[in-house]
mmCIF file of C-alpha atoms in Angstrom:
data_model
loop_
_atom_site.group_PDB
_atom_site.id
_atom_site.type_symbol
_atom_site.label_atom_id
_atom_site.label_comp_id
_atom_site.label_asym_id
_atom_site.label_seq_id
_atom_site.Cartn_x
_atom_site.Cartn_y
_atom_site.Cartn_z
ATOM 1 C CA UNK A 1 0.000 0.000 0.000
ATOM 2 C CA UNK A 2 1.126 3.518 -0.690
ATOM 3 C CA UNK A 3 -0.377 6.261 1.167
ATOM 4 C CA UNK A 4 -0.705 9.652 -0.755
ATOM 5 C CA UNK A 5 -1.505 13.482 0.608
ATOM 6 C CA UNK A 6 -5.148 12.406 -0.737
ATOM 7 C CA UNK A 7 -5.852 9.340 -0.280
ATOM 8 C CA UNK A 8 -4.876 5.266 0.407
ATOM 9 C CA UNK A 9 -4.299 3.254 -2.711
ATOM 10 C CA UNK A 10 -4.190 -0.426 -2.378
ATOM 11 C CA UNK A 11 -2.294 -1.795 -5.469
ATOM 12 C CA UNK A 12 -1.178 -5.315 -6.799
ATOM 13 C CA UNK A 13 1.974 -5.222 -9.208
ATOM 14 C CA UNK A 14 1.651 -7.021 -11.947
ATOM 15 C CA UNK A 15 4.747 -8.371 -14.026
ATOM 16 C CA UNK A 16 4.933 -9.633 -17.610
ATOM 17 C CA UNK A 17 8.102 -10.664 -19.005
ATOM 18 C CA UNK A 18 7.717 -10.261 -23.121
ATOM 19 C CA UNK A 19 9.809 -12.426 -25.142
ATOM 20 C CA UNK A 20 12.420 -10.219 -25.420
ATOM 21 C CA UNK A 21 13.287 -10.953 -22.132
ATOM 22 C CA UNK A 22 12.147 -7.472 -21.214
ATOM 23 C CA UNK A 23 9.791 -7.041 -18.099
ATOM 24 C CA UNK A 24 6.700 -4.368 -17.961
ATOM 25 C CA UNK A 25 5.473 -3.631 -14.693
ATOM 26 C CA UNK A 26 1.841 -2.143 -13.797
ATOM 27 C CA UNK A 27 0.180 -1.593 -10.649
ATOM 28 C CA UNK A 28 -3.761 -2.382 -10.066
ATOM 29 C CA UNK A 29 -5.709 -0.228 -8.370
ATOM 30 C CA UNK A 30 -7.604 -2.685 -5.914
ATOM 31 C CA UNK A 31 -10.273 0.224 -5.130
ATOM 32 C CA UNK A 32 -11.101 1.077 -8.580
ATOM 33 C CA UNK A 33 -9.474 -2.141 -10.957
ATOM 34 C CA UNK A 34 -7.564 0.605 -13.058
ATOM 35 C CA UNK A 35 -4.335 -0.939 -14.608
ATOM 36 C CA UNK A 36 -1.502 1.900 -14.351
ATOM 37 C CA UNK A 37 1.720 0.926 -16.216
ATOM 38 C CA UNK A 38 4.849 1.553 -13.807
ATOM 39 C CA UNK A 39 5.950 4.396 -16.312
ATOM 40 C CA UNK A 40 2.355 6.739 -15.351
ATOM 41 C CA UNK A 41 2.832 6.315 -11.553
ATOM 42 C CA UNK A 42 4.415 8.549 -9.617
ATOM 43 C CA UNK A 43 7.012 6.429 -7.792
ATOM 44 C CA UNK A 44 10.308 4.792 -9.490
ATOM 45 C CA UNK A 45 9.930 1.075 -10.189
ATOM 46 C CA UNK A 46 11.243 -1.333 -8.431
ATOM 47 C CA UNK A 47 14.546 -3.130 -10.729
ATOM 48 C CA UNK A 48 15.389 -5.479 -7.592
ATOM 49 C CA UNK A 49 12.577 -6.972 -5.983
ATOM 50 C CA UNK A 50 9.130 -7.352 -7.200
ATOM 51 C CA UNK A 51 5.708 -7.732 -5.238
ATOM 52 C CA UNK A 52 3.434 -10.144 -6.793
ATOM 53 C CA UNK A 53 -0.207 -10.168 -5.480
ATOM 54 C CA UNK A 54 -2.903 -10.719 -7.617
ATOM 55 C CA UNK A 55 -5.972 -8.280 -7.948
ATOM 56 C CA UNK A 56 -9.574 -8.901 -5.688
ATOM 57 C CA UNK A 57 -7.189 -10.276 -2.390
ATOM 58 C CA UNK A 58 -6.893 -13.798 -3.829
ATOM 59 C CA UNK A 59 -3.853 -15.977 -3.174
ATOM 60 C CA UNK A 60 -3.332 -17.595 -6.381
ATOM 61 C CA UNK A 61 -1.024 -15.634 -9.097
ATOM 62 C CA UNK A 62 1.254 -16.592 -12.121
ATOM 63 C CA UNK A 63 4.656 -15.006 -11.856
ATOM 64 C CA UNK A 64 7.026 -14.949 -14.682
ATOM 65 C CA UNK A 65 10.971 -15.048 -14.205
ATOM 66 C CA UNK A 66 13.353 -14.508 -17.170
ATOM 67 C CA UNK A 67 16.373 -16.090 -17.381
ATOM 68 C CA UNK A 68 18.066 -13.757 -19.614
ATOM 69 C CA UNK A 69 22.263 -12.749 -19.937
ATOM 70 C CA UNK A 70 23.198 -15.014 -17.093
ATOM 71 C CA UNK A 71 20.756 -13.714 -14.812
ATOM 72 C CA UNK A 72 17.380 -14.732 -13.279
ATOM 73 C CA UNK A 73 15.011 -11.602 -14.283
ATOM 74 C CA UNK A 74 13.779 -10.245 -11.359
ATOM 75 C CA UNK A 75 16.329 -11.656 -8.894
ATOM 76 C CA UNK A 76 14.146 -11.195 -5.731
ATOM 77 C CA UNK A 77 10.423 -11.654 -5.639
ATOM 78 C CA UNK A 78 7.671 -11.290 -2.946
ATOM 79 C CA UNK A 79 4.567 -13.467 -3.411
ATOM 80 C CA UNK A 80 1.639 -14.868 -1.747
ATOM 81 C CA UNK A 81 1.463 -18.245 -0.854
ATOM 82 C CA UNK A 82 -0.258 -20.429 -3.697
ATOM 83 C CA UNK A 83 1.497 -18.354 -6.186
ATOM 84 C CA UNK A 84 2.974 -20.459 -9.170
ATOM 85 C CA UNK A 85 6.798 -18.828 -10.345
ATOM 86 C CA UNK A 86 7.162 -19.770 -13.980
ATOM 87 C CA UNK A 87 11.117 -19.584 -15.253
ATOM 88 C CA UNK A 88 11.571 -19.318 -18.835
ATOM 89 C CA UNK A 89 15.367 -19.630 -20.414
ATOM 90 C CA UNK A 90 16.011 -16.736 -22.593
ATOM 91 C CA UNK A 91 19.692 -17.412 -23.004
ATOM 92 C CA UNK A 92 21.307 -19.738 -25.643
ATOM 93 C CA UNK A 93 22.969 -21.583 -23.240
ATOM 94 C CA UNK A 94 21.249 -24.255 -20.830
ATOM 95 C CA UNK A 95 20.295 -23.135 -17.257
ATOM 96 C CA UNK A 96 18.527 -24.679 -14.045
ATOM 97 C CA UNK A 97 16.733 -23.520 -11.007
ATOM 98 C CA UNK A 98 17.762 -25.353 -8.057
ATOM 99 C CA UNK A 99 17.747 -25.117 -4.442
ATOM 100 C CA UNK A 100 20.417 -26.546 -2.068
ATOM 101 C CA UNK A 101 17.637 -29.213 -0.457
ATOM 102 C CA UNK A 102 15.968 -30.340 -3.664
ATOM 103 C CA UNK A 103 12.555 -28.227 -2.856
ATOM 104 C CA UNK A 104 13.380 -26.690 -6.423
ATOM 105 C CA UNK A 105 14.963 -29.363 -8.834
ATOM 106 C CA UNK A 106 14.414 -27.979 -12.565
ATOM 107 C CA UNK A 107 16.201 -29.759 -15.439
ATOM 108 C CA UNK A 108 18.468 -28.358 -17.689
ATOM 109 C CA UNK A 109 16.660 -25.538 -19.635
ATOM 110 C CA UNK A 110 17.377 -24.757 -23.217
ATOM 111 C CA UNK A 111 16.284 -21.881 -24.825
ATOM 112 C CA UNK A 112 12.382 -21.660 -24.516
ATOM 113 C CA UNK A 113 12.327 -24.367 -21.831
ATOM 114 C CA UNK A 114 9.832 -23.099 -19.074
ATOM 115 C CA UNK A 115 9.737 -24.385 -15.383
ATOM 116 C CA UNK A 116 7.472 -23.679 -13.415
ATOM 117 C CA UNK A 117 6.857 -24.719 -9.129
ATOM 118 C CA UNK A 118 3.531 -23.521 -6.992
ATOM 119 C CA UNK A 119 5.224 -21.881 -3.752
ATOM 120 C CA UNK A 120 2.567 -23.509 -0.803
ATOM 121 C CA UNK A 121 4.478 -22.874 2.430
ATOM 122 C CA UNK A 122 5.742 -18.755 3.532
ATOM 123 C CA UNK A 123 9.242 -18.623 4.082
ATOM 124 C CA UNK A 124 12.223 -17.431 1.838
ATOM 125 C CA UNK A 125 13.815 -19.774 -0.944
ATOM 126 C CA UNK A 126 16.831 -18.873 -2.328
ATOM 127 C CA UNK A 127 17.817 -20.587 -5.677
ATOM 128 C CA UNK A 128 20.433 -20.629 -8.013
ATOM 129 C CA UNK A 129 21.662 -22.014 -11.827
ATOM 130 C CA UNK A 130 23.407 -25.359 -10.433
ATOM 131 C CA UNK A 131 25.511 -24.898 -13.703
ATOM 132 C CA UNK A 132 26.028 -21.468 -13.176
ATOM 133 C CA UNK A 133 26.336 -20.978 -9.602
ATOM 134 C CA UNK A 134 27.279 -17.592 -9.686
ATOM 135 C CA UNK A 135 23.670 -17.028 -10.967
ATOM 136 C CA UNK A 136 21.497 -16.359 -7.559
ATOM 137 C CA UNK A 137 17.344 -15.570 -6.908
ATOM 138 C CA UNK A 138 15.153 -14.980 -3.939
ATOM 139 C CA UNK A 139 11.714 -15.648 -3.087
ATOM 140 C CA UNK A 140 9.994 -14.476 -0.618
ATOM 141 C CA UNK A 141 6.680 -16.248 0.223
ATOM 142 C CA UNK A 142 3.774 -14.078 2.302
ATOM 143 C CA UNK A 143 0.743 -16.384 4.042
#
């Protein structure tokens, strides 16, 4: 929530990573529906970290992670519990998302290859390319 001089505007961000590996960013209104893309609103978007909850207070929401120039695209998310995080690899080279204890497990993904994992339990995850291990991501599940 962000509190103006006028009023309090509940908003839900909501990400879409196009195929150019490129991410858009809008918030929704919760009050009024209305879909504001990040570049209309008044404060900066967030590059680091994004919030993911979907519209109308349910649980459930599709996030999308691009895994694009040896990076996972946003590296840090926040999402609600029953949220499903979808990776899709972007680069020409394989990739995997993995976790140290085997909660996240993905194949190797070539170029196109999508993985995706329903997040059920709050709590932080943080996951990495277990061929690139330099490659890091962080997600932060809400109840």
């Amino acid at each position: 929530m962000r509190k103006s001089s006028h009023s309090t505007v509940a908003a839900a961000a909501i990400l879409t990573v196009l195929s150019s590996g490129f991410a858009v960013v809008a918030a929704v209104d919760s009050n009024s529906g209305r879909i504001t893309p990040a570049a209309d609103r008044t404060e900066p978007a967030v590059s680091n970290s994004t919030s993911v909850a979907p519209p109308g207070g349910s649980n459930a929401s599709v996030v999308e992670v691009a895994i694009s120039g040896f990076a996972f695209g946003p590296p840090a998310l926040e999402v609600s519990a029953g949220s499903t995080i979808s990776w899709t690899n972007r680069d020409n080279v394989a990739h995997t998302v993995s976790t140290s204890d085997g909660v996240l497990a993905s194949p190797d993904l070539d170029n196109g290859d999508t993985y995706s994992f329903v997040v059920d339990e709050p709590g932080t995850i943080q996951y990495y390319c277990d061929i690139h291990q330099y490659m890091h991501g962080t997600i932060t599940v809400t109840p």
